[in-house]
Amino acid sequence: MAGHTALIIGANRGLGLGLLKVFKENGYEVFGTIRAQTRSDPSFKDLQATGATIIDLDYLEEETIAAAAEAYGKDRPLSVLVNCAGVEVDPKSWLETTAENMVHKYRVMTVGPFLASKYFLPNLQKSKAAKIVNITSEWASIGGNEANDCGTYVSYRVPKTALNSLSVTIGLELKAANENITVLCLDPGDVPTKLSRWAGDIKLEDSVRGMHEQIEKATIEDSGLFVNWRGHRWPY
């Protein structure tokens, strides 16, 4: 869309790179973030090849998030912010899970998106109808976990569940402030990526195109919605 901008956090591979490409195909000016150390990774060239503006950002270092917002430009409107960077799901058993596992994943998958949303809020406010998209997971669903008798991967599930709660809370605050900023919890499905150790039965191309469709059609009335790439609503 002419005049629209999309910023994908965690854009050098997998879902992030795929989403960035789809946004660009649809006329958005695209920005993608990577961690500084990733510039030496072969995936950096894949991101470069898209023509996106590349910005360094590390969810674990708040100063880099602030610097990324500065680099993006204080006066530049932002149409869509996608919090996409994540961490692998292991360990499987809660008995094998350490405090370090829990805290690290919480910092990356909950605190990081919180800080990014906070620092880029002035840019989102400059857009007529902006969106914050938090890439979550079916595994974040407490109701789904109980219904499927799943358990497992507690250090992944809990931060993603917290991300959903964060999304709903921020969405309600933005509504109360009369901000036209929609917050969406979006599940990409089981896509084989490096992060998932190539496990999954959903094609990346299908997932990112489906997610883009859900993002495009979401309105302020949908803020806080928890849906997958096909539009199926998950229970919280």
Coordinates of N, CA and C in Angstrom, one line a residue:
M1 N 0.8 -1.2 0.0 CA 0.0 0.0 0.0 C 0.9 1.2 0.0
A2 N 0.6 2.1 -0.9 CA 1.5 3.3 -1.1 C 1.4 4.1 0.2
G3 N 2.5 4.5 0.7 CA 2.6 5.4 1.9 C 2.5 4.6 3.2
H4 N 2.3 3.3 3.1 CA 2.3 2.4 4.3 C 3.7 1.8 4.6
T5 N 3.9 1.7 5.9 CA 5.2 1.1 6.3 C 5.0 -0.1 7.2
A6 N 5.9 -1.0 7.1 CA 5.9 -2.2 8.0 C 7.3 -2.4 8.6
L7 N 7.3 -2.6 9.9 CA 8.6 -2.9 10.6 C 8.5 -4.3 11.2
I8 N 9.3 -5.2 10.7 CA 9.3 -6.6 11.2 C 10.6 -6.8 12.1
I9 N 10.3 -7.2 13.3 CA 11.4 -7.4 14.3 C 11.7 -8.9 14.2
G10 N 13.0 -9.2 13.8 CA 13.4 -10.6 13.6 C 13.2 -11.0 12.2
A11 N 13.8 -10.3 11.2 CA 13.4 -10.4 9.8 C 14.4 -11.1 8.9
N12 N 15.5 -11.7 9.5 CA 16.5 -12.2 8.6 C 16.2 -13.6 8.1
R13 N 15.3 -14.3 8.7 CA 15.0 -15.7 8.2 C 13.5 -16.1 8.7
G14 N 13.1 -17.2 8.2 CA 11.9 -17.8 8.6 C 10.6 -16.9 8.4
L15 N 9.8 -16.9 9.4 CA 8.5 -16.2 9.4 C 8.7 -14.7 9.2
G16 N 9.7 -14.2 9.9 CA 9.9 -12.7 9.8 C 10.3 -12.3 8.4
L17 N 11.2 -13.0 7.8 CA 11.7 -12.7 6.4 C 10.5 -13.0 5.4
G18 N 9.7 -14.0 5.6 CA 8.6 -14.3 4.8 C 7.6 -13.2 4.8
L19 N 7.2 -12.8 6.0 CA 6.3 -11.7 6.2 C 6.7 -10.4 5.5
L20 N 8.0 -10.1 5.8 CA 8.5 -8.9 5.2 C 8.4 -8.9 3.6
K21 N 8.7 -10.0 3.0 CA 8.5 -10.1 1.6 C 7.1 -9.9 1.1
V22 N 6.1 -10.4 1.9 CA 4.7 -10.3 1.5 C 4.3 -8.8 1.7
F23 N 4.7 -8.2 2.7 CA 4.4 -6.8 2.9 C 4.9 -6.0 1.7
K24 N 6.2 -6.3 1.3 CA 6.8 -5.5 0.2 C 6.0 -5.8 -1.1
E25 N 5.6 -7.0 -1.3 CA 4.8 -7.3 -2.5 C 3.5 -6.5 -2.6
N26 N 3.0 -6.2 -1.4 CA 1.7 -5.5 -1.3 C 1.9 -4.0 -1.2
G27 N 3.1 -3.5 -1.5 CA 3.3 -2.1 -1.7 C 3.8 -1.3 -0.4
Y28 N 4.1 -2.0 0.6 CA 4.6 -1.4 1.8 C 6.1 -1.0 1.7
E29 N 6.5 0.0 2.3 CA 7.9 0.3 2.5 C 8.3 -0.5 3.7
V30 N 9.3 -1.4 3.6 CA 9.6 -2.4 4.6 C 10.9 -2.1 5.4
F31 N 10.9 -2.4 6.7 CA 12.0 -2.3 7.5 C 12.1 -3.6 8.3
G32 N 13.3 -4.1 8.4 CA 13.6 -5.3 9.1 C 14.7 -5.2 10.1
T33 N 14.5 -5.8 11.3 CA 15.5 -5.7 12.3 C 16.3 -7.1 12.4
I34 N 17.5 -7.0 12.8 CA 18.3 -8.1 13.2 C 19.2 -7.8 14.4
R35 N 19.7 -8.8 15.1 CA 20.7 -8.5 16.1 C 22.0 -8.2 15.4
A36 N 22.8 -7.3 16.1 CA 24.0 -6.9 15.4 C 24.9 -8.0 15.0
Q37 N 25.0 -9.1 15.9 CA 25.9 -10.2 15.6 C 25.4 -11.0 14.3
T38 N 24.1 -10.8 14.0 CA 23.6 -11.6 12.8 C 24.1 -11.0 11.5
R39 N 24.7 -9.9 11.5 CA 25.2 -9.3 10.2 C 26.3 -10.2 9.6
S40 N 26.9 -11.0 10.4 CA 27.9 -12.0 9.9 C 27.3 -13.3 9.5
D41 N 26.0 -13.5 9.7 CA 25.3 -14.7 9.4 C 24.9 -14.7 7.9
P42 N 25.0 -15.8 7.2 CA 24.5 -15.8 5.8 C 23.1 -15.3 5.6
S43 N 22.3 -15.4 6.6 CA 20.9 -15.0 6.4 C 20.8 -13.5 6.3
F44 N 21.8 -12.7 6.7 CA 21.8 -11.3 6.5 C 21.7 -10.9 5.0
K45 N 22.4 -11.7 4.2 CA 22.3 -11.4 2.7 C 20.9 -11.6 2.2
D46 N 20.2 -12.6 2.7 CA 18.8 -12.8 2.3 C 17.9 -11.6 2.6
L47 N 18.2 -11.0 3.8 CA 17.4 -9.8 4.1 C 17.8 -8.6 3.3
Q48 N 19.1 -8.5 3.0 CA 19.6 -7.4 2.2 C 19.0 -7.5 0.8
A49 N 18.8 -8.7 0.3 CA 18.3 -8.9 -1.1 C 16.9 -8.4 -1.2
T50 N 16.1 -8.3 -0.1 CA 14.8 -7.8 -0.2 C 14.7 -6.3 -0.5
G51 N 15.8 -5.6 -0.2 CA 15.8 -4.1 -0.4 C 15.3 -3.4 0.8
A52 N 15.0 -4.1 1.9 CA 14.5 -3.5 3.1 C 15.5 -2.7 3.8
T53 N 15.1 -1.7 4.5 CA 16.0 -0.9 5.4 C 16.2 -1.8 6.6
I54 N 17.5 -2.0 6.9 CA 17.9 -2.9 8.0 C 18.3 -2.1 9.2
I55 N 17.8 -2.5 10.4 CA 18.0 -1.8 11.7 C 18.5 -2.8 12.7
D56 N 19.5 -2.5 13.5 CA 19.9 -3.4 14.5 C 19.0 -3.3 15.7
L57 N 18.6 -4.5 16.3 CA 17.7 -4.5 17.5 C 17.9 -5.8 18.2
D58 N 18.0 -5.8 19.5 CA 18.1 -7.0 20.3 C 17.1 -6.9 21.4
Y59 N 16.1 -7.8 21.5 CA 15.1 -7.7 22.5 C 15.7 -7.8 23.9
L60 N 16.9 -8.4 24.0 CA 17.5 -8.5 25.4 C 18.3 -7.2 25.8
E61 N 18.4 -6.3 24.9 CA 19.1 -5.0 25.3 C 18.2 -3.8 25.0
E62 N 17.6 -3.3 26.0 CA 16.7 -2.2 25.8 C 17.3 -1.0 25.1
E63 N 18.6 -0.7 25.3 CA 19.2 0.4 24.6 C 19.2 0.2 23.1
T64 N 19.2 -1.0 22.6 CA 19.2 -1.2 21.2 C 17.8 -1.0 20.6
I65 N 16.8 -1.2 21.4 CA 15.4 -1.0 21.0 C 15.1 0.5 20.9
A66 N 15.6 1.3 21.9 CA 15.6 2.7 21.9 C 16.3 3.3 20.7
A67 N 17.5 2.7 20.4 CA 18.3 3.2 19.3 C 17.6 2.9 18.0
A68 N 17.0 1.7 17.9 CA 16.3 1.3 16.7 C 15.1 2.3 16.4
A69 N 14.4 2.7 17.4 CA 13.3 3.7 17.2 C 13.9 5.0 16.7
E70 N 15.0 5.4 17.2 CA 15.7 6.6 16.8 C 16.1 6.5 15.4
A71 N 16.7 5.3 15.0 CA 17.1 5.1 13.6 C 16.0 5.1 12.6
Y72 N 14.8 4.5 13.1 CA 13.7 4.5 12.2 C 13.2 5.9 11.9
G73 N 13.3 6.8 12.8 CA 13.0 8.2 12.6 C 11.8 8.7 13.4
K74 N 12.0 9.7 14.3 CA 11.0 10.1 15.2 C 9.7 10.6 14.5
D75 N 9.9 11.2 13.3 CA 8.7 11.8 12.6 C 8.1 10.9 11.6
R76 N 8.6 9.6 11.4 CA 8.1 8.7 10.4 C 6.9 7.9 10.9
P77 N 5.8 8.0 10.3 CA 4.7 7.1 10.7 C 5.0 5.6 10.5
L78 N 4.4 4.8 11.3 CA 4.5 3.4 11.2 C 3.1 2.7 11.1
S79 N 2.9 2.0 10.1 CA 1.6 1.4 9.9 C 1.4 0.1 10.6
V80 N 2.5 -0.8 10.5 CA 2.4 -2.1 11.2 C 3.7 -2.4 11.8
L81 N 3.7 -2.7 13.1 CA 4.8 -3.3 13.9 C 4.6 -4.7 14.1
V82 N 5.5 -5.6 13.7 CA 5.4 -7.0 13.9 C 6.5 -7.5 14.8
N83 N 6.1 -8.0 16.0 CA 7.0 -8.5 16.9 C 7.1 -10.0 16.6
C84 N 8.2 -10.4 15.9 CA 8.3 -11.8 15.4 C 9.5 -12.6 16.0
A85 N 10.5 -11.9 16.5 CA 11.6 -12.7 17.0 C 11.2 -13.6 18.1
G86 N 11.9 -14.8 18.1 CA 11.5 -15.8 19.2 C 12.7 -16.6 19.6
V87 N 12.4 -17.7 20.4 CA 13.4 -18.6 20.9 C 12.8 -20.0 20.7
E88 N 13.7 -21.0 20.6 CA 13.3 -22.4 20.4 C 12.5 -22.9 21.6
V89 N 11.7 -24.0 21.4 CA 10.7 -24.4 22.4 C 11.3 -25.2 23.5
D90 N 12.4 -25.9 23.3 CA 13.0 -26.8 24.3 C 13.4 -26.1 25.6
P91 N 13.5 -26.8 26.7 CA 13.3 -28.3 26.9 C 11.8 -28.6 27.0
K92 N 11.6 -29.9 26.8 CA 10.2 -30.4 26.7 C 9.6 -30.6 28.1
S93 N 10.2 -31.2 29.0 CA 9.7 -31.5 30.3 C 9.9 -30.3 31.3
W94 N 8.9 -30.0 32.1 CA 9.0 -28.9 33.0 C 10.1 -29.3 34.1
L95 N 10.3 -30.6 34.3 CA 11.3 -31.0 35.3 C 12.7 -30.7 34.8
E96 N 12.9 -30.6 33.5 CA 14.2 -30.3 32.9 C 14.4 -28.8 32.7
T97 N 13.4 -28.1 33.0 CA 13.4 -26.6 32.7 C 14.0 -25.9 33.9
T98 N 14.9 -25.0 33.6 CA 15.6 -24.2 34.6 C 15.0 -22.8 34.7
A99 N 15.3 -22.1 35.8 CA 14.9 -20.7 36.0 C 15.5 -19.9 34.8
E100 N 16.7 -20.2 34.4 CA 17.3 -19.5 33.3 C 16.5 -19.6 32.0
N101 N 16.0 -20.8 31.7 CA 15.2 -21.1 30.6 C 13.9 -20.2 30.6
M102 N 13.3 -20.1 31.8 CA 12.1 -19.4 31.9 C 12.3 -17.9 31.7
V103 N 13.3 -17.4 32.4 CA 13.6 -15.9 32.4 C 14.0 -15.5 31.0
H104 N 14.9 -16.2 30.4 CA 15.4 -15.9 29.1 C 14.3 -15.8 28.1
K105 N 13.4 -16.8 28.0 CA 12.4 -16.8 27.0 C 11.3 -15.7 27.4
Y106 N 11.1 -15.4 28.6 CA 10.2 -14.4 29.0 C 10.7 -13.0 28.5
R107 N 12.0 -12.8 28.7 CA 12.6 -11.5 28.3 C 12.5 -11.4 26.8
V108 N 12.8 -12.4 26.0 CA 12.7 -12.3 24.6 C 11.3 -12.2 24.0
M109 N 10.4 -13.1 24.5 CA 9.1 -13.3 23.9 C 8.0 -12.4 24.5
T110 N 8.2 -11.8 25.7 CA 7.2 -11.0 26.3 C 7.8 -9.6 26.6
V111 N 8.9 -9.5 27.3 CA 9.4 -8.2 27.6 C 9.9 -7.4 26.3
G112 N 10.5 -8.2 25.4 CA 11.0 -7.6 24.2 C 9.9 -6.9 23.4
P113 N 8.8 -7.6 23.1 CA 7.7 -7.0 22.4 C 7.1 -5.9 23.1
F114 N 7.0 -6.0 24.5 CA 6.5 -4.9 25.3 C 7.3 -3.6 25.0
L115 N 8.7 -3.7 25.1 CA 9.5 -2.6 24.9 C 9.5 -2.0 23.5
A116 N 9.4 -2.9 22.5 CA 9.3 -2.5 21.1 C 8.0 -1.7 20.9
S117 N 6.9 -2.2 21.4 CA 5.6 -1.5 21.3 C 5.7 -0.1 22.0
K118 N 6.4 -0.1 23.1 CA 6.5 1.2 23.8 C 7.4 2.2 23.1
Y119 N 8.5 1.8 22.6 CA 9.4 2.7 21.9 C 8.9 3.2 20.5
F120 N 8.2 2.3 19.9 CA 7.7 2.7 18.5 C 6.3 3.3 18.6
L121 N 5.7 3.4 19.8 CA 4.3 4.0 19.9 C 4.2 5.3 19.2
P122 N 5.2 6.3 19.4 CA 5.0 7.6 18.8 C 4.9 7.5 17.3
N123 N 5.6 6.5 16.7 CA 5.5 6.3 15.2 C 4.1 5.7 14.8
L124 N 3.7 4.8 15.6 CA 2.3 4.2 15.4 C 1.2 5.2 15.5
Q125 N 1.4 6.2 16.5 CA 0.4 7.2 16.7 C 0.3 8.2 15.5
K126 N 1.4 8.2 14.7 CA 1.4 9.1 13.5 C 0.7 8.5 12.3
S127 N 0.4 7.2 12.4 CA -0.4 6.6 11.4 C -1.9 6.7 11.6
K128 N -2.7 6.8 10.6 CA -4.1 7.0 10.7 C -4.8 5.8 11.4
A129 N -4.3 4.6 11.0 CA -4.8 3.3 11.6 C -3.6 2.3 11.6
A130 N -3.0 2.2 12.8 CA -1.8 1.4 12.9 C -2.1 0.1 13.6
K131 N -1.2 -0.9 13.5 CA -1.4 -2.2 14.1 C -0.1 -2.7 14.7
I132 N -0.2 -3.3 15.9 CA 0.8 -4.0 16.6 C 0.5 -5.5 16.4
V133 N 1.3 -6.3 15.8 CA 1.1 -7.7 15.6 C 2.1 -8.5 16.4
N134 N 1.6 -9.2 17.4 CA 2.5 -10.1 18.2 C 2.4 -11.5 17.8
I135 N 3.5 -12.0 17.3 CA 3.5 -13.4 16.8 C 3.5 -14.4 18.0
T136 N 2.4 -15.1 18.2 CA 2.2 -15.9 19.3 C 2.2 -17.4 18.9
S137 N 1.4 -18.2 19.6 CA 1.4 -19.6 19.2 C 0.1 -20.2 19.8
E138 N -0.4 -21.3 19.1 CA -1.5 -22.1 19.7 C -1.1 -22.5 21.0
W139 N 0.2 -22.8 21.3 CA 0.6 -23.3 22.6 C 0.4 -22.3 23.7
A140 N 0.2 -21.0 23.3 CA -0.1 -20.0 24.3 C -1.5 -20.2 24.9
S141 N -2.4 -20.9 24.3 CA -3.7 -21.1 24.7 C -3.8 -22.0 26.0
I142 N -4.3 -21.4 27.1 CA -4.5 -22.2 28.3 C -5.6 -23.2 28.1
G143 N -6.7 -22.7 27.4 CA -7.8 -23.6 27.2 C -7.4 -24.7 26.2
G144 N -6.6 -24.3 25.2 CA -6.2 -25.3 24.2 C -5.3 -26.4 24.9
N145 N -4.4 -25.9 25.7 CA -3.5 -26.8 26.4 C -4.3 -27.9 27.3
E146 N -5.3 -27.4 28.0 CA -6.2 -28.3 28.8 C -7.0 -29.2 27.9
A147 N -7.6 -28.7 26.8 CA -8.4 -29.5 26.0 C -7.7 -30.6 25.3
N148 N -6.4 -30.3 24.9 CA -5.6 -31.3 24.2 C -4.8 -32.1 25.1
D149 N -4.9 -31.8 26.4 CA -4.1 -32.6 27.4 C -2.6 -32.6 27.1
C150 N -2.1 -31.4 26.7 CA -0.7 -31.4 26.2 C 0.4 -31.3 27.3
G151 N 0.3 -30.2 28.1 CA 1.5 -30.0 28.9 C 2.7 -29.7 28.1
T152 N 3.8 -29.9 28.6 CA 5.1 -29.8 28.0 C 5.5 -28.4 27.5
Y153 N 6.8 -28.2 27.4 CA 7.4 -27.0 26.9 C 6.9 -25.7 27.7
V154 N 7.0 -25.9 29.0 CA 6.5 -24.8 29.8 C 7.2 -23.5 29.6
S155 N 8.5 -23.5 29.4 CA 9.3 -22.2 29.2 C 9.0 -21.5 27.9
Y156 N 8.3 -22.2 27.0 CA 7.8 -21.6 25.8 C 6.4 -21.1 25.9
R157 N 5.6 -22.0 26.4 CA 4.1 -21.7 26.6 C 3.9 -20.5 27.4
V158 N 4.5 -20.5 28.6 CA 4.2 -19.4 29.6 C 4.5 -18.0 29.1
P159 N 5.7 -17.8 28.5 CA 5.9 -16.4 28.0 C 5.0 -16.0 26.8
K160 N 4.6 -17.0 26.0 CA 3.7 -16.7 24.9 C 2.3 -16.4 25.4
T161 N 1.9 -17.1 26.5 CA 0.6 -16.8 27.2 C 0.7 -15.4 27.7
A162 N 1.8 -15.1 28.3 CA 2.0 -13.7 28.9 C 2.0 -12.7 27.7
L163 N 2.5 -13.0 26.6 CA 2.5 -12.1 25.4 C 1.0 -11.8 25.0
N164 N 0.2 -12.9 25.1 CA -1.2 -12.6 24.8 C -1.9 -11.7 25.8
S165 N -1.6 -11.9 27.0 CA -2.1 -11.0 28.1 C -1.6 -9.6 27.9
L166 N -0.3 -9.5 27.5 CA 0.2 -8.1 27.2 C -0.5 -7.5 26.1
S167 N -0.8 -8.2 25.0 CA -1.5 -7.7 23.9 C -2.9 -7.2 24.2
V168 N -3.6 -8.0 25.0 CA -5.0 -7.6 25.3 C -4.9 -6.3 26.2
T169 N -4.0 -6.3 27.1 CA -3.9 -5.2 28.1 C -3.5 -3.9 27.3
I170 N -2.5 -4.0 26.5 CA -2.1 -2.8 25.7 C -3.2 -2.3 24.8
G171 N -3.9 -3.3 24.2 CA -5.0 -3.0 23.3 C -6.1 -2.2 24.0
L172 N -6.4 -2.6 25.2 CA -7.5 -2.0 26.0 C -7.0 -0.6 26.4
E173 N -5.8 -0.4 26.8 CA -5.3 0.9 27.1 C -5.3 1.9 25.9
L174 N -4.9 1.4 24.8 CA -4.9 2.2 23.6 C -6.3 2.6 23.2
K175 N -7.3 1.7 23.3 CA -8.7 2.0 23.1 C -9.2 3.1 24.0
A176 N -8.9 2.9 25.3 CA -9.3 3.9 26.3 C -8.7 5.3 26.0
A177 N -7.5 5.3 25.4 CA -6.9 6.6 25.0 C -7.4 7.1 23.7
N178 N -8.3 6.4 23.1 CA -8.9 6.8 21.7 C -7.8 6.7 20.7
E179 N -6.8 5.8 20.8 CA -5.8 5.6 19.8 C -6.3 4.6 18.8
N180 N -6.2 4.9 17.5 CA -6.6 3.9 16.5 C -5.5 2.9 16.1
I181 N -5.1 2.2 17.2 CA -4.0 1.2 17.0 C -4.5 -0.2 17.5
T182 N -4.6 -1.1 16.5 CA -5.1 -2.4 16.8 C -4.0 -3.3 17.2
V183 N -4.2 -4.1 18.2 CA -3.2 -5.1 18.7 C -3.7 -6.5 18.5
L184 N -2.9 -7.3 17.7 CA -3.4 -8.6 17.3 C -2.4 -9.7 17.8
C185 N -3.0 -10.8 18.3 CA -2.2 -12.0 18.7 C -2.4 -12.9 17.5
L186 N -1.3 -13.3 16.9 CA -1.3 -14.0 15.6 C -0.5 -15.3 15.7
D187 N -1.1 -16.4 15.5 CA -0.5 -17.7 15.5 C -0.1 -18.1 14.1
P188 N 1.2 -18.4 13.7 CA 1.5 -18.8 12.4 C 1.3 -20.2 12.0
G189 N 1.0 -21.0 13.1 CA 0.8 -22.5 12.8 C 2.2 -23.2 12.9
D190 N 2.2 -24.5 12.7 CA 3.4 -25.3 12.8 C 4.1 -25.2 11.5
V191 N 5.0 -24.2 11.4 CA 5.8 -24.0 10.2 C 7.2 -24.5 10.4
P192 N 7.8 -25.3 9.5 CA 9.2 -25.8 9.7 C 10.2 -24.6 9.4
T193 N 10.8 -24.2 10.5 CA 11.9 -23.2 10.4 C 13.1 -23.6 11.2
K194 N 14.1 -22.9 11.1 CA 15.3 -23.2 12.0 C 14.9 -23.2 13.4
L195 N 14.1 -22.2 13.8 CA 13.7 -22.1 15.2 C 12.9 -23.3 15.7
S196 N 12.1 -24.0 14.8 CA 11.4 -25.2 15.2 C 12.1 -26.4 14.9
R197 N 13.4 -26.3 14.5 CA 14.2 -27.4 14.1 C 13.6 -28.1 13.0
W198 N 13.0 -27.4 12.1 CA 12.4 -27.8 10.8 C 11.2 -28.8 11.0
A199 N 10.6 -28.7 12.2 CA 9.4 -29.5 12.5 C 8.2 -28.7 12.1
G200 N 7.2 -29.3 11.5 CA 5.9 -28.6 11.2 C 5.4 -29.1 9.8
D201 N 4.1 -28.9 9.6 CA 3.5 -29.4 8.4 C 2.7 -28.3 7.6
I202 N 3.0 -27.0 8.0 CA 2.4 -25.9 7.2 C 3.5 -25.2 6.4
K203 N 3.2 -25.0 5.1 CA 4.2 -24.3 4.3 C 4.4 -22.9 4.7
L204 N 5.6 -22.4 4.8 CA 5.9 -21.1 5.2 C 5.2 -20.1 4.3
E205 N 5.2 -20.3 3.0 CA 4.5 -19.4 2.1 C 3.0 -19.3 2.4
D206 N 2.3 -20.4 2.8 CA 0.9 -20.3 3.1 C 0.7 -19.6 4.4
S207 N 1.6 -19.8 5.4 CA 1.5 -19.2 6.7 C 1.6 -17.7 6.6
V208 N 2.7 -17.2 5.9 CA 2.9 -15.8 5.9 C 1.9 -15.0 5.1
R209 N 1.4 -15.7 4.0 CA 0.3 -15.0 3.2 C -1.0 -15.0 4.0
G210 N -1.3 -16.1 4.8 CA -2.4 -16.1 5.6 C -2.4 -15.1 6.7
M211 N -1.2 -14.9 7.3 CA -1.0 -14.0 8.4 C -1.2 -12.5 7.9
H212 N -0.6 -12.3 6.7 CA -0.8 -11.0 6.1 C -2.3 -10.6 5.9
E213 N -3.0 -11.6 5.4 CA -4.5 -11.4 5.2 C -5.1 -11.1 6.5
Q214 N -4.8 -11.8 7.6 CA -5.4 -11.5 8.9 C -5.0 -10.1 9.4
I215 N -3.8 -9.7 9.2 CA -3.3 -8.4 9.6 C -4.1 -7.3 8.8
E216 N -4.2 -7.5 7.5 CA -4.8 -6.5 6.7 C -6.3 -6.2 7.0
K217 N -7.0 -7.3 7.4 CA -8.4 -7.2 7.6 C -8.8 -6.8 9.1
A218 N -7.8 -6.9 10.0 CA -8.1 -6.5 11.4 C -8.4 -5.1 11.5
T219 N -9.4 -4.7 12.3 CA -9.7 -3.4 12.6 C -9.6 -3.2 14.1
I220 N -9.9 -1.9 14.6 CA -9.8 -1.6 16.0 C -10.8 -2.4 16.8
E221 N -11.9 -2.8 16.2 CA -12.8 -3.7 16.9 C -12.3 -5.1 17.2
D222 N -11.2 -5.5 16.5 CA -10.6 -6.8 16.7 C -9.4 -6.7 17.6
S223 N -9.2 -5.6 18.2 CA -8.0 -5.5 19.0 C -8.0 -6.5 20.2
G224 N -6.9 -7.2 20.4 CA -6.8 -8.2 21.4 C -7.2 -9.6 20.9
L225 N -7.6 -9.7 19.6 CA -8.0 -11.0 19.1 C -6.9 -12.0 19.0
F226 N -7.1 -13.2 19.3 CA -6.1 -14.3 19.2 C -6.6 -15.3 18.1
V227 N -5.9 -15.1 17.0 CA -6.3 -15.9 15.8 C -5.1 -16.6 15.2
N228 N -5.3 -17.6 14.4 CA -4.2 -18.2 13.6 C -4.2 -17.7 12.2
W229 N -3.3 -18.2 11.4 CA -3.0 -17.6 10.1 C -4.2 -17.8 9.2
R230 N -5.1 -18.7 9.5 CA -6.3 -19.0 8.7 C -7.5 -18.2 9.3
G231 N -7.3 -17.5 10.4 CA -8.4 -16.7 11.0 C -9.2 -17.5 12.0
H232 N -8.8 -18.7 12.4 CA -9.4 -19.5 13.4 C -9.1 -18.8 14.8
R233 N -10.1 -18.6 15.6 CA -10.0 -18.0 16.9 C -9.6 -19.1 18.0
W234 N -8.5 -18.8 18.6 CA -8.1 -19.7 19.7 C -8.7 -19.2 21.0
P235 N -9.0 -20.1 22.0 CA -9.3 -19.7 23.3 C -8.1 -19.2 24.1
Y236 N -8.3 -18.2 24.9 CA -7.1 -17.7 25.7 C -6.7 -18.7 26.7

